[in-house]
PDB file of C-alpha atoms in Angstrom:
ATOM      1  CA  PHE C 240     131.046  77.449 -80.400  1.00 94.00           C
ATOM      2  CA  PHE C 241     128.848  75.269 -77.799  1.00 96.00           C
ATOM      3  CA  MET C 242     131.616  75.167 -74.996  1.00 97.00           C
ATOM      4  CA  VAL C 243     132.547  72.459 -72.298  1.00 97.00           C
ATOM      5  CA  GLY C 244     132.773  74.386 -68.959  1.00 97.00           C
ATOM      6  CA  GLU C 245     135.414  71.989 -67.535  1.00 97.00           C
ATOM      7  CA  MET C 246     137.476  72.842 -71.025  1.00 96.00           C
ATOM      8  CA  ALA C 247     136.833  76.550 -70.478  1.00 97.00           C
ATOM      9  CA  LYS C 248     137.423  76.513 -66.966  1.00 97.00           C
ATOM     10  CA  LEU C 249     140.538  74.664 -67.942  1.00 97.00           C
ATOM     11  CA  PHE C 250     141.407  77.127 -71.204  1.00 97.00           C
ATOM     12  CA  PRO C 251     139.948  80.509 -70.070  1.00 98.00           C
ATOM     13  CA  VAL C 252     142.238  82.371 -72.493  1.00 97.00           C
ATOM     14  CA  GLU C 253     141.033  80.512 -75.341  1.00 96.00           C
ATOM     15  CA  ALA C 254     137.916  80.344 -74.166  1.00 97.00           C
ATOM     16  CA  LYS C 255     137.809  84.360 -74.231  1.00 97.00           C
ATOM     17  CA  LYS C 256     139.627  85.024 -77.579  1.00 97.00           C
ATOM     18  CA  VAL C 257     136.746  83.099 -79.116  1.00 96.00           C
ATOM     19  CA  GLU C 258     134.446  85.339 -77.835  1.00 97.00           C
ATOM     20  CA  SER C 259     136.537  88.514 -78.165  1.00 97.00           C
ATOM     21  CA  GLU C 260     137.408  87.713 -82.097  1.00 96.00           C
ATOM     22  CA  GLY C 261     133.256  87.649 -82.478  1.00 95.00           C
ATOM     23  CA  HIS C 262     132.020  84.301 -82.445  1.00 96.00           C
ATOM     24  CA  THR C 263     128.589  83.237 -80.684  1.00 97.00           C
ATOM     25  CA  VAL C 264     129.086  81.208 -77.627  1.00 97.00           C
ATOM     26  CA  GLY C 265     126.880  78.679 -75.883  1.00 97.00           C
ATOM     27  CA  THR C 266     127.179  76.287 -74.045  1.00 97.00           C
ATOM     28  CA  HIS C 267     127.384  72.105 -73.653  1.00 95.00           C
ATOM     29  CA  SER C 268     127.419  70.810 -70.211  1.00 96.00           C
ATOM     30  CA  PHE C 269     129.826  71.251 -67.605  1.00 98.00           C
ATOM     31  CA  HIS C 270     131.374  67.417 -67.998  1.00 97.00           C
ATOM     32  CA  HIS C 271     130.400  66.339 -71.388  1.00 95.00           C
ATOM     33  CA  PRO C 272     128.423  63.289 -69.637  1.00 96.00           C
ATOM     34  CA  PHE C 273     126.904  61.189 -72.125  1.00 94.00           C
ATOM     35  CA  ASN C 274     123.704  60.184 -69.994  1.00 96.00           C
ATOM     36  CA  PHE C 275     121.444  63.347 -70.497  1.00 94.00           C
ATOM     37  CA  ASN C 276     118.773  60.830 -71.670  1.00 96.00           C
ATOM     38  CA  ARG C 277     118.772  59.078 -68.227  1.00 97.00           C
ATOM     39  CA  MET C 278     119.460  62.016 -65.968  1.00 96.00           C
ATOM     40  CA  THR C 279     116.731  63.601 -63.780  1.00 97.00           C
ATOM     41  CA  GLN C 280     115.524  67.293 -64.343  1.00 97.00           C
ATOM     42  CA  ASP C 281     117.553  68.207 -61.317  1.00 97.00           C
ATOM     43  CA  LYS C 282     120.783  66.490 -62.320  1.00 97.00           C
ATOM     44  CA  ALA C 283     120.751  67.899 -65.858  1.00 97.00           C
ATOM     45  CA  GLY C 284     119.867  71.111 -64.275  1.00 97.00           C
ATOM     46  CA  ARG C 285     122.992  71.023 -62.221  1.00 98.00           C
ATOM     47  CA  GLU C 286     125.153  69.957 -64.993  1.00 97.00           C
ATOM     48  CA  ILE C 287     123.825  72.646 -67.272  1.00 98.00           C
ATOM     49  CA  ASP C 288     124.219  75.520 -64.592  1.00 98.00           C
ATOM     50  CA  ALA C 289     127.987  74.312 -63.765  1.00 98.00           C
ATOM     51  CA  GLY C 290     129.065  74.468 -67.781  1.00 98.00           C
ATOM     52  CA  VAL C 291     127.004  77.802 -67.601  1.00 98.00           C
ATOM     53  CA  ASP C 292     128.589  79.507 -64.824  1.00 98.00           C
ATOM     54  CA  ALA C 293     131.946  78.077 -65.840  1.00 98.00           C
ATOM     55  CA  VAL C 294     131.875  79.408 -69.376  1.00 98.00           C
ATOM     56  CA  GLY C 295     130.886  82.581 -68.766  1.00 98.00           C
ATOM     57  CA  ALA C 296     133.068  83.039 -65.705  1.00 98.00           C
ATOM     58  CA  ALA C 297     135.894  82.386 -68.550  1.00 98.00           C
ATOM     59  CA  LEU C 298     134.923  84.868 -70.921  1.00 98.00           C
ATOM     60  CA  GLY C 299     133.766  87.499 -67.674  1.00 97.00           C
ATOM     61  CA  SER C 300     130.696  87.533 -67.761  1.00 96.00           C
ATOM     62  CA  SER C 301     127.379  85.360 -68.218  1.00 93.00           C
ATOM     63  CA  THR C 302     125.626  88.298 -70.454  1.00 93.00           C
ATOM     64  CA  LYS C 303     128.699  87.152 -73.099  1.00 95.00           C
ATOM     65  CA  LEU C 304     126.666  84.070 -73.610  1.00 97.00           C
ATOM     66  CA  ALA C 305     124.095  83.069 -75.871  1.00 97.00           C
ATOM     67  CA  PRO C 306     121.133  81.197 -74.539  1.00 96.00           C
ATOM     68  CA  PHE C 307     121.961  78.445 -76.910  1.00 97.00           C
ATOM     69  CA  PHE C 308     123.128  74.322 -75.652  1.00 97.00           C
ATOM     70  CA  ARG C 309     123.900  71.750 -77.566  1.00 96.00           C
ATOM     71  CA  VAL C 310     123.646  68.566 -75.319  1.00 96.00           C
ATOM     72  CA  PRO C 311     126.365  65.677 -75.539  1.00 95.00           C
ATOM     73  CA  GLY C 312     126.064  63.120 -77.852  1.00 93.00           C
ATOM     74  CA  PHE C 313     122.134  64.986 -78.672  1.00 93.00           C
ATOM     75  CA  LEU C 314     121.100  62.207 -76.151  1.00 94.00           C
ATOM     76  CA  THR C 315     117.946  64.289 -75.058  1.00 94.00           C
ATOM     77  CA  SER C 316     114.902  63.385 -73.051  1.00 95.00           C
ATOM     78  CA  LYS C 317     111.828  65.335 -71.512  1.00 96.00           C
ATOM     79  CA  SER C 318     113.519  66.275 -68.285  1.00 96.00           C
ATOM     80  CA  THR C 319     116.865  67.402 -69.719  1.00 95.00           C
ATOM     81  CA  GLU C 320     114.397  69.418 -72.363  1.00 95.00           C
ATOM     82  CA  ALA C 321     112.671  70.810 -69.389  1.00 97.00           C
ATOM     83  CA  ALA C 322     115.885  71.966 -67.551  1.00 97.00           C
ATOM     84  CA  LEU C 323     116.934  73.592 -70.403  1.00 96.00           C
ATOM     85  CA  ALA C 324     113.580  75.447 -71.030  1.00 96.00           C
ATOM     86  CA  SER C 325     113.125  76.596 -67.398  1.00 97.00           C
ATOM     87  CA  ARG C 326     116.857  78.261 -67.816  1.00 97.00           C
ATOM     88  CA  GLY C 327     115.538  79.901 -71.286  1.00 95.00           C
ATOM     89  CA  LEU C 328     118.325  78.011 -73.340  1.00 96.00           C
ATOM     90  CA  MET C 329     117.630  76.778 -76.683  1.00 94.00           C
ATOM     91  CA  THR C 330     118.519  73.169 -77.736  1.00 94.00           C
ATOM     92  CA  TRP C 331     120.958  72.932 -80.828  1.00 94.00           C
ATOM     93  CA  SER C 332     120.882  70.176 -83.128  1.00 93.00           C
ATOM     94  CA  ALA C 333     123.262  69.202 -86.104  1.00 93.00           C
ATOM     95  CA  ASP C 334     121.870  68.264 -89.413  1.00 93.00           C
ATOM     96  CA  VAL C 335     125.896  66.771 -91.010  1.00 95.00           C
ATOM     97  CA  PRO C 336     128.614  65.074 -89.323  1.00 95.00           C
ATOM     98  CA  SER C 337     132.102  65.785 -90.077  1.00 96.00           C
ATOM     99  CA  ASP C 338     133.062  62.349 -87.808  1.00 96.00           C
ATOM    100  CA  ASP C 339     135.778  64.000 -86.742  1.00 96.00           C
ATOM    101  CA  TRP C 340     135.765  62.621 -83.241  1.00 94.00           C
ATOM    102  CA  ARG C 341     136.154  59.107 -84.889  1.00 95.00           C
ATOM    103  CA  GLY C 342     140.177  59.107 -85.113  1.00 92.00           C
ATOM    104  CA  ILE C 343     139.941  59.842 -88.849  1.00 96.00           C
ATOM    105  CA  GLY C 344     142.547  62.361 -91.185  1.00 97.00           C
ATOM    106  CA  SER C 345     141.781  65.745 -92.463  1.00 97.00           C
ATOM    107  CA  ALA C 346     141.109  64.374 -96.014  1.00 98.00           C
ATOM    108  CA  GLU C 347     138.104  62.121 -94.412  1.00 98.00           C
ATOM    109  CA  ILE C 348     136.732  64.253 -92.283  1.00 98.00           C
ATOM    110  CA  VAL C 349     136.743  67.030 -95.578  1.00 98.00           C
ATOM    111  CA  ARG C 350     135.061  63.613 -97.977  1.00 98.00           C
ATOM    112  CA  ARG C 351     132.588  62.878 -95.434  1.00 97.00           C
ATOM    113  CA  THR C 352     131.562  66.601 -94.574  1.00 97.00           C
ATOM    114  CA  ILE C 353     131.249  67.765 -98.181  1.00 97.00           C
ATOM    115  CA  SER C 354     129.338  64.817 -99.343  1.00 97.00           C
ATOM    116  CA  ARG C 355     126.705  64.377 -96.615  1.00 96.00           C
ATOM    117  CA  LEU C 356     126.136  67.792 -96.748  1.00 96.00           C
ATOM    118  CA  GLU C 357     125.782  67.691-100.912  1.00 95.00           C
ATOM    119  CA  ALA C 358     123.229  65.007-100.136  1.00 94.00           C
ATOM    120  CA  LYS C 359     121.253  66.822 -97.667  1.00 91.00           C
ATOM    121  CA  GLY C 360     121.290  70.076-100.070  1.00 90.00           C
ATOM    122  CA  ARG C 361     121.603  72.275 -97.060  1.00 89.00           C
ATOM    123  CA  GLY C 362     122.228  71.966 -92.839  1.00 90.00           C
ATOM    124  CA  ILE C 363     123.819  72.920 -89.720  1.00 93.00           C
ATOM    125  CA  LEU C 364     127.522  71.143 -89.448  1.00 96.00           C
ATOM    126  CA  LEU C 365     129.460  69.579 -86.283  1.00 96.00           C
ATOM    127  CA  PHE C 366     132.892  69.785 -85.776  1.00 96.00           C
ATOM    128  CA  HIS C 367     135.252  69.832 -82.448  1.00 94.00           C
ATOM    129  CA  ASP C 368     137.831  72.319 -82.069  1.00 87.00           C
ATOM    130  CA  ILE C 369     139.524  70.275 -80.190  1.00 89.00           C
ATOM    131  CA  HIS C 370     140.756  67.770 -82.644  1.00 92.00           C
ATOM    132  CA  GLU C 371     143.816  68.573 -84.950  1.00 95.00           C
ATOM    133  CA  HIS C 372     142.532  66.882 -87.669  1.00 96.00           C
ATOM    134  CA  THR C 373     139.753  69.059 -87.625  1.00 96.00           C
ATOM    135  CA  VAL C 374     141.387  72.421 -87.850  1.00 94.00           C
ATOM    136  CA  GLN C 375     143.531  70.893 -90.764  1.00 97.00           C
ATOM    137  CA  ALA C 376     140.187  70.420 -92.586  1.00 97.00           C
ATOM    138  CA  LEU C 377     138.519  73.167 -91.963  1.00 96.00           C
ATOM    139  CA  PRO C 378     140.109  75.323 -94.202  1.00 97.00           C
ATOM    140  CA  GLU C 379     139.265  73.080 -97.586  1.00 98.00           C
ATOM    141  CA  ILE C 380     135.672  72.472 -96.313  1.00 97.00           C
ATOM    142  CA  LEU C 381     135.730  76.278 -96.354  1.00 96.00           C
ATOM    143  CA  LYS C 382     136.535  76.357 -99.831  1.00 97.00           C
ATOM    144  CA  GLU C 383     134.616  73.470-100.993  1.00 96.00           C
ATOM    145  CA  LEU C 384     131.747  75.245 -99.444  1.00 95.00           C
ATOM    146  CA  LYS C 385     132.378  78.211-101.204  1.00 95.00           C
ATOM    147  CA  ARG C 386     133.498  77.028-104.266  1.00 95.00           C
ATOM    148  CA  ASN C 387     129.632  74.976-104.410  1.00 93.00           C
ATOM    149  CA  GLY C 388     127.559  78.579-103.664  1.00 92.00           C
ATOM    150  CA  TYR C 389     126.495  77.409 -99.445  1.00 92.00           C
ATOM    151  CA  LYS C 390     126.748  80.369 -97.250  1.00 89.00           C
ATOM    152  CA  VAL C 391     128.184  80.315 -93.996  1.00 89.00           C
ATOM    153  CA  VAL C 392     126.090  81.858 -91.647  1.00 89.00           C
ATOM    154  CA  GLN C 393     126.641  83.092 -87.907  1.00 90.00           C
ATOM    155  CA  ILE C 394     123.816  82.395 -85.515  1.00 90.00           C
ATOM    156  CA  VAL C 395     123.175  85.097 -82.859  1.00 92.00           C
ATOM    157  CA  PRO C 396     120.286  85.604 -80.233  1.00 91.00           C
ATOM    158  CA  ALA C 397     117.801  88.062 -81.281  1.00 85.00           C
ATOM    159  CA  ASN C 398     118.307  91.496 -79.067  1.00 86.00           C
ATOM    160  CA  ALA C 399     116.867  94.774 -79.184  1.00 82.00           C
ATOM    161  CA  THR C 400     118.588  95.563 -82.184  1.00 86.00           C
ATOM    162  CA  ILE C 401     118.439  92.317 -84.159  1.00 82.00           C
ATOM    163  CA  ALA C 402     115.140  91.115 -84.643  1.00 81.00           C
ATOM    164  CA  LYS C 403     113.881  86.936 -84.417  1.00 81.00           C
ATOM    165  CA  THR C 404     114.335  85.283 -87.644  1.00 80.00           C
ATOM    166  CA  ALA C 405     111.074  83.476 -88.088  1.00 75.00           C
ATOM    167  CA  THR C 406     111.258  80.036 -89.445  1.00 71.00           C
ATOM    168  CA  THR C 407     108.933  77.190 -90.185  1.00 68.00           C
ATOM    169  CA  SER C 408     110.445  73.417 -90.272  1.00 62.00           C
ATOM    170  CA  GLU C 409     109.533  72.911 -94.090  1.00 65.00           C
ATOM    171  CA  GLN C 410     112.625  75.929 -94.408  1.00 62.00           C
ATOM    172  CA  TRP C 411     114.940  73.150 -92.608  1.00 57.00           C
ATOM    173  CA  ARG C 412     114.043  70.278 -94.806  1.00 54.00           C
ATOM    174  CA  PRO C 413     116.503  68.788 -97.639  1.00 51.00           C
ATOM    175  CA  ARG C 414     115.585  70.613-100.936  1.00 50.00           C
ATOM    176  CA  SER C 415     114.581  68.042-103.269  1.00 49.00           C
ATOM    177  CA  GLU C 416     116.332  67.449-106.332  1.00 44.00           C
TER     178      GLU C 416
END
C-alpha cells in the first residue's frame, strides 16, 4: 500500500489495520498533488516528508514504513527523484493500470485489468483502495490471476534476514509470445 499522508492522518485506525495485517506500507505524498513534475527539490521534499511523517505517525512509528514511494500520477522529474533519493526512498511505478479512478464499474475494472495484464504477460497492477468498485472487483481479479497461473507477490524491503533480490531490466520486460 502506498498511503497518502493526509488520508492516514484522517483514518489512522485503518492505516494501522493495513500494517498490522502484514501488508507492506510505503508512502504516496501528503496531499497527493499532481504537480510533482513541476516542483523544486525542496518543495517535493516537504511534500514527501509530510507524507512520511503522517503515515509513520498513523502506524505508531516510521520504522514500520517501507522505503518505497509512488509519485501521484507518476508525474516525476529530476528534482523529485533527487528529493526521493536523498531520503533513501525507492520510486515505484506500475505496468497495468486498472482505471479504477475513472468511475467505471467493477466488471469493467476486472476486464481492463486482466486484458491489459494478458497483453503484457506480467507486471505491477495499479489499484486505488478508496474506490468501492475496486473493492468489489478484487475477488474476481484474484480468481482470474490464480486461474491463469499468475503469482501474487508481496514486495518487502531487504533487511538483516531478507536478502536484496537482484534483477535486471530484461527480467521485467513483457515476455514475447
